[in-house]
mmCIF file of C-alpha atoms in Angstrom:
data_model
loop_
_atom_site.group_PDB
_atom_site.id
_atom_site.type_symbol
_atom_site.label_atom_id
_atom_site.label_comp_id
_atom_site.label_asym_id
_atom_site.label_seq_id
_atom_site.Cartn_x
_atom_site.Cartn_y
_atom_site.Cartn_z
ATOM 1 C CA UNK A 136 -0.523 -15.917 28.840
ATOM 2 C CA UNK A 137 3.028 -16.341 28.320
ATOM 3 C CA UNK A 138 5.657 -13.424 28.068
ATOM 4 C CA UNK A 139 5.628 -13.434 24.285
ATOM 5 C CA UNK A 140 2.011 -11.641 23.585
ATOM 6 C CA UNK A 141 0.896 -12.138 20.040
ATOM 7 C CA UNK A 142 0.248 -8.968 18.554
ATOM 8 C CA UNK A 143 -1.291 -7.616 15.053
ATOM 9 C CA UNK A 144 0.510 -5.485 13.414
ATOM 10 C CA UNK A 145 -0.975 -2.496 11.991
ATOM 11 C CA UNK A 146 -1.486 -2.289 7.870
ATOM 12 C CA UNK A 147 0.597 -0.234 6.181
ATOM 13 C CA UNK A 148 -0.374 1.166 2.720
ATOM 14 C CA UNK A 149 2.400 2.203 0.285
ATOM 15 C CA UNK A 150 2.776 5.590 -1.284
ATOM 16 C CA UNK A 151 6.365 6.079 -1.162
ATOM 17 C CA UNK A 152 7.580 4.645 -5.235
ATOM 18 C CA UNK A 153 6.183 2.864 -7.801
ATOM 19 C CA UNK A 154 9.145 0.417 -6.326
ATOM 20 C CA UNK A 155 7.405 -0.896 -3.781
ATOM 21 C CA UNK A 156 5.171 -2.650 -5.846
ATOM 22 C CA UNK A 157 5.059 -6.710 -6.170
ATOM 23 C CA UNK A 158 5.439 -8.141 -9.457
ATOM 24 C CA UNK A 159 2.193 -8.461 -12.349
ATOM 25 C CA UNK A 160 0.756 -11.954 -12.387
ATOM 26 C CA UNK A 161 0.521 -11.886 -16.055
ATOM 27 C CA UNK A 162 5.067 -11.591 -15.982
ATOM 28 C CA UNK A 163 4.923 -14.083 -12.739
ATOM 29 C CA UNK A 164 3.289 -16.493 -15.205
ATOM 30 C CA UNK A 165 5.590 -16.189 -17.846
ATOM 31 C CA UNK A 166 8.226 -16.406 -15.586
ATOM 32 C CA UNK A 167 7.720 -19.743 -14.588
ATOM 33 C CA UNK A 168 6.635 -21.324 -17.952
ATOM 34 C CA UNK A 169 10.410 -19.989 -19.483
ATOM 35 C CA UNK A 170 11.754 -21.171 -16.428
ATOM 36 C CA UNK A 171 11.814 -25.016 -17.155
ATOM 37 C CA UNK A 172 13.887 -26.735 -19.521
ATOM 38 C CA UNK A 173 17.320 -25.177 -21.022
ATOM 39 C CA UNK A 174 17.960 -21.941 -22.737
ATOM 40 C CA UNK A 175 20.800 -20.447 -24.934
ATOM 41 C CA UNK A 176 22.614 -17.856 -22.308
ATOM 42 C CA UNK A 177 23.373 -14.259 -22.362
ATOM 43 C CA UNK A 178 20.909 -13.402 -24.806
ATOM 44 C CA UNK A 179 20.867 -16.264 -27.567
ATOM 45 C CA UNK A 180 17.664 -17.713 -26.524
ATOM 46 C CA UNK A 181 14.578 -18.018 -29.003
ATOM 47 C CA UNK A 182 13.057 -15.490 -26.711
ATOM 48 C CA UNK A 183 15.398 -13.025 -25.919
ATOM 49 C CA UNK A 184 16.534 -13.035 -30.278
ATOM 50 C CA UNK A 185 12.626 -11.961 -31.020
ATOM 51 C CA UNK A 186 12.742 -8.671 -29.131
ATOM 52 C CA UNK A 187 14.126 -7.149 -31.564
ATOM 53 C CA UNK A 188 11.136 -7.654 -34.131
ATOM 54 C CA UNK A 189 8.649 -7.290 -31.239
ATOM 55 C CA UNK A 190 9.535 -3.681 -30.347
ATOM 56 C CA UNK A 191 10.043 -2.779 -33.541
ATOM 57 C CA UNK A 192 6.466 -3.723 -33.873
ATOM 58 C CA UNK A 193 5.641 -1.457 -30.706
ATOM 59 C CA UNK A 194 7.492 1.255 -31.904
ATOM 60 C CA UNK A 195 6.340 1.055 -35.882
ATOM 61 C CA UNK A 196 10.416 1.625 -36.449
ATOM 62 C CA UNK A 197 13.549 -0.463 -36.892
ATOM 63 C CA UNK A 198 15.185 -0.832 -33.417
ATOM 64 C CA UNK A 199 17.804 -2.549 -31.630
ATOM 65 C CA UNK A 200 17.374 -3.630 -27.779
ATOM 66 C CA UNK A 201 19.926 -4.598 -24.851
ATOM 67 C CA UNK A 202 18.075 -5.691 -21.893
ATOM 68 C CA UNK A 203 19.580 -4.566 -18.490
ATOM 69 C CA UNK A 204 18.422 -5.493 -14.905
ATOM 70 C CA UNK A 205 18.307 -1.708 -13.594
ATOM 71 C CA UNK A 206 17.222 1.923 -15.038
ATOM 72 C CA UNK A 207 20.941 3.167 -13.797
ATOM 73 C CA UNK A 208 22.259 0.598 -16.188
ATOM 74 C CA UNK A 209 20.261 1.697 -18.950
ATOM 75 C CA UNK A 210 20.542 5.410 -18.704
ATOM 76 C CA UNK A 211 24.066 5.206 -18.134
ATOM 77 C CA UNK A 212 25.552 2.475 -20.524
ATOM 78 C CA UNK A 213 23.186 5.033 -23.575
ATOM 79 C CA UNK A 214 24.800 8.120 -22.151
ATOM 80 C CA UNK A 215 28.541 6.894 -21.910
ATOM 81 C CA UNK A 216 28.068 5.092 -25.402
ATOM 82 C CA UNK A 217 26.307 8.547 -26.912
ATOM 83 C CA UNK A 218 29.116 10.820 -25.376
ATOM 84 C CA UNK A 219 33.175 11.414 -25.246
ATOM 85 C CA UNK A 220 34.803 11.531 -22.095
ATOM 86 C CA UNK A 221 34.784 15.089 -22.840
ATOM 87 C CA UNK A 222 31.558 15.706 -23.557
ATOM 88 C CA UNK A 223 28.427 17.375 -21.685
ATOM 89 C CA UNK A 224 25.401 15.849 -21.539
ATOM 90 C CA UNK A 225 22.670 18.501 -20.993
ATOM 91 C CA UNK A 226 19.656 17.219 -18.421
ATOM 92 C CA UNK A 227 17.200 19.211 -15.996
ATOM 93 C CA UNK A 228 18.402 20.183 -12.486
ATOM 94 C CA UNK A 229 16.122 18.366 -11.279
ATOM 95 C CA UNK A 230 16.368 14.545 -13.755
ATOM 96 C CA UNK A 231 16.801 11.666 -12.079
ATOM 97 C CA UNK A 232 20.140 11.515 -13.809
ATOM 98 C CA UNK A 233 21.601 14.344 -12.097
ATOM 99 C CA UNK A 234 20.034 13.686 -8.447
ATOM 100 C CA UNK A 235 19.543 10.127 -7.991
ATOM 101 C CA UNK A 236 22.010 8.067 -9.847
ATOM 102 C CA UNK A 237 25.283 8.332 -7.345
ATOM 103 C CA UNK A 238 27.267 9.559 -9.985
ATOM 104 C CA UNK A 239 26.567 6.779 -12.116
ATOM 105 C CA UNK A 240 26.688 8.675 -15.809
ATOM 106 C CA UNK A 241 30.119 10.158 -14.909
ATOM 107 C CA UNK A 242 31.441 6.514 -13.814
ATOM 108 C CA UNK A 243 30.326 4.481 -16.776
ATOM 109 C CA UNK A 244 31.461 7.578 -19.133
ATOM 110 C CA UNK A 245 35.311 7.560 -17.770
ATOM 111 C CA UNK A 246 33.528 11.308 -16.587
ATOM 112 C CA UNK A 247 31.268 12.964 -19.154
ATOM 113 C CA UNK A 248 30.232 16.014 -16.915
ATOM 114 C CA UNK A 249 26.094 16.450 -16.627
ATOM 115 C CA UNK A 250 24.999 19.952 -17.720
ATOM 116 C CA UNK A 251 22.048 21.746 -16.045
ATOM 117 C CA UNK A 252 19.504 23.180 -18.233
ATOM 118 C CA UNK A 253 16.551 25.014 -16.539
ATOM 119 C CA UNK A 254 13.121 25.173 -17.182
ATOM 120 C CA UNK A 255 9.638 25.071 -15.555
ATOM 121 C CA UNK A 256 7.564 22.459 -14.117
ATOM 122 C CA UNK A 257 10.875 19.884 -14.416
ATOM 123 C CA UNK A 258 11.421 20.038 -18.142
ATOM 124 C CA UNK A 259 14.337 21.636 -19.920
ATOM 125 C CA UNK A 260 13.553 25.058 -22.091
ATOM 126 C CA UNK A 261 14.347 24.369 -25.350
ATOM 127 C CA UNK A 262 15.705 28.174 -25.903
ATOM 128 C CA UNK A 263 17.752 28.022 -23.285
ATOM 129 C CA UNK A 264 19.051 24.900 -24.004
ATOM 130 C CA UNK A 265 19.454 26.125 -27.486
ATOM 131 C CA UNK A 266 21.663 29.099 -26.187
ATOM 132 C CA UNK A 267 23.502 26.925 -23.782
ATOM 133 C CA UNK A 268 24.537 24.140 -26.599
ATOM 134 C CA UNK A 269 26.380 27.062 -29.203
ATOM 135 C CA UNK A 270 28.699 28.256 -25.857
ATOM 136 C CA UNK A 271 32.273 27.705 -26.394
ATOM 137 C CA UNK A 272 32.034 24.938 -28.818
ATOM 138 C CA UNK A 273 35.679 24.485 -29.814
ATOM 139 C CA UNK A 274 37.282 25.528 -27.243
ATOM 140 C CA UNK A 275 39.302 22.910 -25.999
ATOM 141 C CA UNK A 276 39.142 23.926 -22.038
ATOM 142 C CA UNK A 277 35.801 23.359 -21.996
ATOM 143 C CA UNK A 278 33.768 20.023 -21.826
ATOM 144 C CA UNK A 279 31.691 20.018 -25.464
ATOM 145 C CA UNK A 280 27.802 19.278 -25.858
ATOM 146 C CA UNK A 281 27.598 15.635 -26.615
ATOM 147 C CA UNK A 282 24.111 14.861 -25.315
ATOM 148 C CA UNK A 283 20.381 15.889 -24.643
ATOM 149 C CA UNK A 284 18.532 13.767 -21.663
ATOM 150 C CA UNK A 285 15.136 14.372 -21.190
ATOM 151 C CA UNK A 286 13.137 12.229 -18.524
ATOM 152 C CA UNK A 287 9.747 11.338 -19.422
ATOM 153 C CA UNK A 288 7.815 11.806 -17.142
ATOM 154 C CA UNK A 289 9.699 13.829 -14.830
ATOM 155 C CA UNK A 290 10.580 13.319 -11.409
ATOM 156 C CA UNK A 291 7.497 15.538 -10.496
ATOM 157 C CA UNK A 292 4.941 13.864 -12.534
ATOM 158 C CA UNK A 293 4.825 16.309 -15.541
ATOM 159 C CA UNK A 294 5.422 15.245 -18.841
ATOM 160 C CA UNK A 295 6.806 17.180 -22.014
ATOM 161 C CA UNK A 296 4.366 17.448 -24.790
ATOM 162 C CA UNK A 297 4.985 16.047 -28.273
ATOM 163 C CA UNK A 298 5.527 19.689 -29.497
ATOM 164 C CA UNK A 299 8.161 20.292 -26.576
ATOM 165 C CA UNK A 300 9.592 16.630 -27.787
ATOM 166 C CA UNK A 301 9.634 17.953 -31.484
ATOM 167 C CA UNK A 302 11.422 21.315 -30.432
ATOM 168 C CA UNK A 303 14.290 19.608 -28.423
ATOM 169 C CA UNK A 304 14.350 16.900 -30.764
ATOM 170 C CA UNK A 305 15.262 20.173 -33.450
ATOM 171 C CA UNK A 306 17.763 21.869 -31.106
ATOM 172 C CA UNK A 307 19.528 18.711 -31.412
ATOM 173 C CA UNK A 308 19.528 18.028 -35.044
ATOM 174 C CA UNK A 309 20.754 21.522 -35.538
ATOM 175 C CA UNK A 310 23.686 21.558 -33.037
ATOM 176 C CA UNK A 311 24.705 17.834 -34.151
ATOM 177 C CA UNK A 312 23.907 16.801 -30.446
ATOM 178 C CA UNK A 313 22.281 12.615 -29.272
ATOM 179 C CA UNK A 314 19.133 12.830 -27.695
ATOM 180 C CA UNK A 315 18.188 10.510 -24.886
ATOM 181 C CA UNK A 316 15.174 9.560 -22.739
ATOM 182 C CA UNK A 317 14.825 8.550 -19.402
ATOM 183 C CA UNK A 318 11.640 7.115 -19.994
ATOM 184 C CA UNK A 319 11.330 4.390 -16.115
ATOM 185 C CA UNK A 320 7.923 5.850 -16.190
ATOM 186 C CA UNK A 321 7.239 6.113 -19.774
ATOM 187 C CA UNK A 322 4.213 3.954 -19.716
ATOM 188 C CA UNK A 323 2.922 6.780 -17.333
ATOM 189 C CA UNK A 324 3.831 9.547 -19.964
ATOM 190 C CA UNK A 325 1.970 7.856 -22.832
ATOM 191 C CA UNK A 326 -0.886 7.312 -20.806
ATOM 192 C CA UNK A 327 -1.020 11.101 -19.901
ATOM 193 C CA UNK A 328 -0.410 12.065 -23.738
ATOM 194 C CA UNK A 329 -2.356 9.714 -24.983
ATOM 195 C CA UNK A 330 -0.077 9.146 -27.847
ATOM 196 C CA UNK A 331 2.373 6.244 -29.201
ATOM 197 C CA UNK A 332 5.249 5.135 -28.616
ATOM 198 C CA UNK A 333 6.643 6.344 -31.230
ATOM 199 C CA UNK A 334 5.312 9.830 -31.647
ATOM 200 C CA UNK A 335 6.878 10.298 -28.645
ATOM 201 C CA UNK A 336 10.792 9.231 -29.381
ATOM 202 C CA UNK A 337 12.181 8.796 -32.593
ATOM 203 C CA UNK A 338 9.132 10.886 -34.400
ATOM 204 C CA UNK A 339 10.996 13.298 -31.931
ATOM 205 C CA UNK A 340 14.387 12.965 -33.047
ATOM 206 C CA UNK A 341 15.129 10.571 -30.198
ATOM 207 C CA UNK A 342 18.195 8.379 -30.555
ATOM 208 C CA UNK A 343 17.839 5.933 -27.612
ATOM 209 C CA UNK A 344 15.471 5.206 -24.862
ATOM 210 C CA UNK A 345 15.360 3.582 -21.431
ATOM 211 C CA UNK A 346 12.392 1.681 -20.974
ATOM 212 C CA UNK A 347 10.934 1.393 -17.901
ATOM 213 C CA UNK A 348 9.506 -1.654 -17.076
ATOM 214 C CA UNK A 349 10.276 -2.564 -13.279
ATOM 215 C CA UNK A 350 8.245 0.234 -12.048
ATOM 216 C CA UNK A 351 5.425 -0.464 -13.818
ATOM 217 C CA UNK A 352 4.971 -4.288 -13.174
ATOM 218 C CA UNK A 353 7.830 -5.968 -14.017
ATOM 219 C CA UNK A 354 10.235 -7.992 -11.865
ATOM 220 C CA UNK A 355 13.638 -6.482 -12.524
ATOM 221 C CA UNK A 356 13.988 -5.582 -16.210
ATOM 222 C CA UNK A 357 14.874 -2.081 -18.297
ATOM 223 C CA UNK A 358 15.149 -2.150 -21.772
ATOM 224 C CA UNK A 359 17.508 -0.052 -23.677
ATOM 225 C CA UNK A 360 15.539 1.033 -27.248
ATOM 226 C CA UNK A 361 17.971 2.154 -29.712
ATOM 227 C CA UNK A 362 16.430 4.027 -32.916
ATOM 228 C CA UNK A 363 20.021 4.714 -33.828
ATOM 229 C CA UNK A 364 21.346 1.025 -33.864
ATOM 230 C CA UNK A 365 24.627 2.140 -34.627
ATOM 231 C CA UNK A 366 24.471 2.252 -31.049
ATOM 232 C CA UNK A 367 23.748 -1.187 -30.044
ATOM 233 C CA UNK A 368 27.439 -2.980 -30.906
ATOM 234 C CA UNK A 369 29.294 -0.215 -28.741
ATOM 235 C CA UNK A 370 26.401 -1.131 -25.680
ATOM 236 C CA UNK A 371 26.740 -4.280 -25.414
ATOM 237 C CA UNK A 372 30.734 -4.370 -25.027
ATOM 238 C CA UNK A 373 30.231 -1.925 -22.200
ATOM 239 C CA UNK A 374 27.282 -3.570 -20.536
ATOM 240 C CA UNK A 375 29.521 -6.745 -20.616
ATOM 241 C CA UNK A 376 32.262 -4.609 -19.152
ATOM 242 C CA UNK A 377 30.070 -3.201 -16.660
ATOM 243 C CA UNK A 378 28.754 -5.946 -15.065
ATOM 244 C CA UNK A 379 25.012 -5.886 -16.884
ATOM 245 C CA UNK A 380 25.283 -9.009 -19.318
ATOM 246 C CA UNK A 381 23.005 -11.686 -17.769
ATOM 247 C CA UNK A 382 23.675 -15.035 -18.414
ATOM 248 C CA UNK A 383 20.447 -16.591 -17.699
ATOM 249 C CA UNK A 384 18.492 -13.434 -20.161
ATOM 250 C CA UNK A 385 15.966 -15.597 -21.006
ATOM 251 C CA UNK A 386 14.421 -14.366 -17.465
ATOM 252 C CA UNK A 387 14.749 -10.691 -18.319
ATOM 253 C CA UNK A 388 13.665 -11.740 -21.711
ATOM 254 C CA UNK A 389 10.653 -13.063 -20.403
ATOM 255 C CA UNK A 390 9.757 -10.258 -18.794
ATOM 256 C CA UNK A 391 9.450 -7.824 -21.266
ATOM 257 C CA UNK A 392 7.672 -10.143 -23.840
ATOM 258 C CA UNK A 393 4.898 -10.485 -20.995
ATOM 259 C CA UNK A 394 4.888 -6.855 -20.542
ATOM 260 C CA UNK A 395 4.439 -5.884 -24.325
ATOM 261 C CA UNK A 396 2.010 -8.644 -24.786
ATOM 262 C CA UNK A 397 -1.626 -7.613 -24.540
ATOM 263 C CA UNK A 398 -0.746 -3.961 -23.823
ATOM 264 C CA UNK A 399 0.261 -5.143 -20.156
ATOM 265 C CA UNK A 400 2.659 -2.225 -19.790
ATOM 266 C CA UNK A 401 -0.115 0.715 -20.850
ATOM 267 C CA UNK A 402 -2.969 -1.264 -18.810
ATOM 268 C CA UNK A 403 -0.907 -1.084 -15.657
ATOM 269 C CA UNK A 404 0.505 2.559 -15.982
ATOM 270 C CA UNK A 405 -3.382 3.807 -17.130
ATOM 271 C CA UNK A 406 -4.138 2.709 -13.418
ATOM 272 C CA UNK A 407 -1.656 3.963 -11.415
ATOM 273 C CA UNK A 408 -2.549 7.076 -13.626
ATOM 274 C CA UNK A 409 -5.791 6.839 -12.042
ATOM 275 C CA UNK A 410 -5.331 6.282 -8.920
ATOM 276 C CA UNK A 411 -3.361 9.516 -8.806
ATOM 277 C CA UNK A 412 -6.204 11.453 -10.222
ATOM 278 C CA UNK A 413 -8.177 9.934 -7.955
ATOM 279 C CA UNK A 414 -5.833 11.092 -4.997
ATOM 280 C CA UNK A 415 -5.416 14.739 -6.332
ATOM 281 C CA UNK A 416 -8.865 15.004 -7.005
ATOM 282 C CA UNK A 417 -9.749 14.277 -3.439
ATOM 283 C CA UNK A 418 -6.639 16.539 -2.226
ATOM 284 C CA UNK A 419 -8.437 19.267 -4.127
ATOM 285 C CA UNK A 420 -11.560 19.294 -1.284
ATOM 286 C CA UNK A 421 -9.695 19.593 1.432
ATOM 287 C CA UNK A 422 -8.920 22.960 3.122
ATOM 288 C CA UNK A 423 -4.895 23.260 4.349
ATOM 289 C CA UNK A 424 -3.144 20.791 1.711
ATOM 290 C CA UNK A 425 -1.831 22.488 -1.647
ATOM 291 C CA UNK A 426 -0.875 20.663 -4.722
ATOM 292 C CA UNK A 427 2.582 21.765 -5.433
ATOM 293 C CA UNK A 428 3.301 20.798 -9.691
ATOM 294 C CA UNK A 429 0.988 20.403 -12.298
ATOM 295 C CA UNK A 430 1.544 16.266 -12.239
ATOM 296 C CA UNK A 431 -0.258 14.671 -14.870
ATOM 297 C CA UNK A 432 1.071 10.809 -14.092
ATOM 298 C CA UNK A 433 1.215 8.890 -10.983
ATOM 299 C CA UNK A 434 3.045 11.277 -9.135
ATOM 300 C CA UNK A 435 1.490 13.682 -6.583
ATOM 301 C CA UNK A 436 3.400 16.279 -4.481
ATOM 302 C CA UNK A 437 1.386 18.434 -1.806
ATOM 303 C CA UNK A 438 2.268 20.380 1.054
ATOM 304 C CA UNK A 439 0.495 19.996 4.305
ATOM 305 C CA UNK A 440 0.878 20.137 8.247
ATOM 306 C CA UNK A 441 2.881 18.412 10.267
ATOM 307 C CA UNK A 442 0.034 17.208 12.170
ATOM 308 C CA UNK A 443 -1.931 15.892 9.134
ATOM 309 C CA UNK A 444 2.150 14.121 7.999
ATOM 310 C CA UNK A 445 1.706 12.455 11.333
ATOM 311 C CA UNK A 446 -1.836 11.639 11.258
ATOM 312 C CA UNK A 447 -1.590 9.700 7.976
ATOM 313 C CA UNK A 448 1.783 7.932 9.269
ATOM 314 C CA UNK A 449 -0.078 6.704 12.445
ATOM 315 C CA UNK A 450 -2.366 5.332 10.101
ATOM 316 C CA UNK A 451 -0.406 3.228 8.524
ATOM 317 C CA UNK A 452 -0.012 5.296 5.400
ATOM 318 C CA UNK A 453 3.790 5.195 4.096
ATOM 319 C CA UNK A 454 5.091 8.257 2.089
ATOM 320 C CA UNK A 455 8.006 10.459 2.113
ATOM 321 C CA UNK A 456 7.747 13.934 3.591
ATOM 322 C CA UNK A 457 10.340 16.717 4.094
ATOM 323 C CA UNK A 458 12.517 15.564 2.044
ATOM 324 C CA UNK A 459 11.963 18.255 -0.759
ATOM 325 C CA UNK A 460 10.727 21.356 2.022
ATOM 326 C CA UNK A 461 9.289 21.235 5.490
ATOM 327 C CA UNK A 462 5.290 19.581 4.696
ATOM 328 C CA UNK A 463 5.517 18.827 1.022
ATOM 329 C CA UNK A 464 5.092 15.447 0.929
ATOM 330 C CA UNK A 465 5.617 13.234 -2.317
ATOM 331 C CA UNK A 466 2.685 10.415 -3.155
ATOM 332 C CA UNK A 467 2.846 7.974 -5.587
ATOM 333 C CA UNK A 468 0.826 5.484 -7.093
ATOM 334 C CA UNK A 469 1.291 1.999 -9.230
ATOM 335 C CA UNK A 470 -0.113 -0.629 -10.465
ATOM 336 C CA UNK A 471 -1.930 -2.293 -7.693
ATOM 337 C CA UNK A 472 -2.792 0.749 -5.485
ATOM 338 C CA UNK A 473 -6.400 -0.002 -4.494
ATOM 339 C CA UNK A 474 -9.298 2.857 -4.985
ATOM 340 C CA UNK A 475 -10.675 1.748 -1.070
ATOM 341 C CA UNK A 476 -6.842 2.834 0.110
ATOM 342 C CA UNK A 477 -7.438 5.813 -1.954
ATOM 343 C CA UNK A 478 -10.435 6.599 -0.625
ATOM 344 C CA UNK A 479 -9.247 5.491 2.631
ATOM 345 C CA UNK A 480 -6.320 7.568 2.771
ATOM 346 C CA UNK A 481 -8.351 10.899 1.483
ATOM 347 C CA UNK A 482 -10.877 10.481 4.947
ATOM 348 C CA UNK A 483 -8.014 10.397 7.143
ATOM 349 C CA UNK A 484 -6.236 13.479 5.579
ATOM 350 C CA UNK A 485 -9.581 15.133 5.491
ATOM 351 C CA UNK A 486 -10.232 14.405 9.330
ATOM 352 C CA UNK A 487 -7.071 15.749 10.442
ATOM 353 C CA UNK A 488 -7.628 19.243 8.521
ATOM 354 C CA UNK A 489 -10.694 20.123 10.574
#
């Protein structure tokens, strides 16, 4: 035996983001078939000048789209067109715009300052952000309410109700305020609701939305869904500014009209939906792990020992722990998590409880 043993390496199973997914077969497909021949760039192919009309359809509403290769793109190019440089938008401590973008609103913006508004299980309360939005309007020290942001579903797995929607959506109607969504696991969030797409944004009083797609299947793709398409000319000058304007769009363009088609994007968030109900279910039976937020998509947080943390690593199971509190540990599901891995994952946790 030589000096370079051949070794197996252990199987890892993925519960860190819906990320770390590979790509749907059904957008692989499409991929290649729109990848031969020649195409109209930055967005004046057949394809790409159809989307339009084909979310419209999705939505049962008049929109305009700009594609954009990441969610930071999208929620950042809505929020810097929907705001002044002076202006506030007003998010949850704990949206992904105000923890996990790098600063990314402010920079696209020329620095719109985010605005924390409280409220339980990850949502903003719409009284409190009602009293927050009437404080010092006017005065000209003070950054002004420009913008609502709610992400749907949060970054804990909740998701607002259509009434909660409505009653946000009415705060900003009356204090003359945009209202955006950070919707990279929307799919998720209609799933959970079990309504449409459109009940749950412009029937709301939404303005714009980012659509997540790469999450939830796709290769590399958001969509920007403007209800207010007096939004979409400004957008597009910035996301050519930016850096966002793909010249070959046809391949984001594909994308999405794969993911629309056949109700691709709902089939593959109702499983990852599943799967986590299937992994907080079998958290439930076991003694020593508590589920920490009332999660309702494919998110699951728990807290649990160190030893079990370790157990499950050793295992092969890949999650991230600690981050948010000693042993709470953040699981998450997508679109190709298996129910045996499930299941698998569950008998390990519940061995190293006893």
């Amino acid at each position: 035996m030589t000096s370079s043993t051949l070794t197996t390496s252990k199987k890892t199973i993925g519960l860190t983001s819906d990320n770390i997914a590979g790509v749907s077969p059904q957008i692989l497909q499409h991929l290649i078939e729109y990848s031969v021949g020649d195409a109209t760039p930055y967005g004046n192919d057949d394809l790409s000048l159809q989307l339009d009309r084909k979310m419209s359809a999705l939505f049962e509403t008049d929109v305009a789209v700009v594609l954009v290769p990441t969610g930071t793109a999208a929620n950042s190019l809505c929020l810097a067109a929907m705001s002044p440089a002076w202006g506030a938008v007003l998010c949850h401590p704990n949206s992904h715009i105000n923890n996990d973008e790098c600063g990314a609103p402010e920079f696209f913006s020329n620095g719109v300052k985010l605005l924390p508004i409280d409220g339980d299980d990850c949502k903003i309360d719409p009284i409190t952000l009602s009293q927050r939005a009437t404080l010092k309007i006017g005065d000209v020290h003070t950054v002004q309410p420009a913008v609502v942001s709610v992400t749907q579903a949060t970054e804990t797995g909740s998701v607002y109700t259509i009434d909660e929607l409505r009653a946000i959506g009415d705060v900003c109607k009356s204090h003359n305020l945009k209202y955006h969504m950070d919707g990279a696991r929307f799919a998720n969030a209609i799933d959970a609701l079990g309504c449409t797409p459109a009940e749950m944004t412009w029937k709301a009083g939404v303005d714009a939305l980012s659509f997540g797609a790469t999450k939830n299947g796709a290769f590399g793709v958001e969509v920007i869904v403007l209800f207010d398409t007096s939004l979409k000319n400004e957008i597009e000058y910035r996301r050519k500014r930016a850096g966002h304007l793909m010249s070959k769009m046809r391949f984001l363009s594909t994308q999405i009209d794969a993911y629309i088609t056949d109700n691709l994007w709902l089939n593959n968030a109702q499983h990852a939906n599943a799967m986590a109900t299937k992994l907080r279910n079998g958290i439930l039976s076991i003694d020593g792990v508590e589920l920490l937020h009332p999660s309702k998509t494919n998110i699951v947080f728990c807290k649990m020992s160190p030893v079990m943390i370790a157990t499950l690593h050793e295992h092969g199971f890949e999650f991230l722990a600690n981050r948010w509190g000693d042993g709470v540990a953040r699981l998450v599901t997508n679109f190709a998590t298996k129910a045996e891995d499930i299941d698998a994952f569950i008998d390990v946790l519940a061995a190293s409880s006893k």
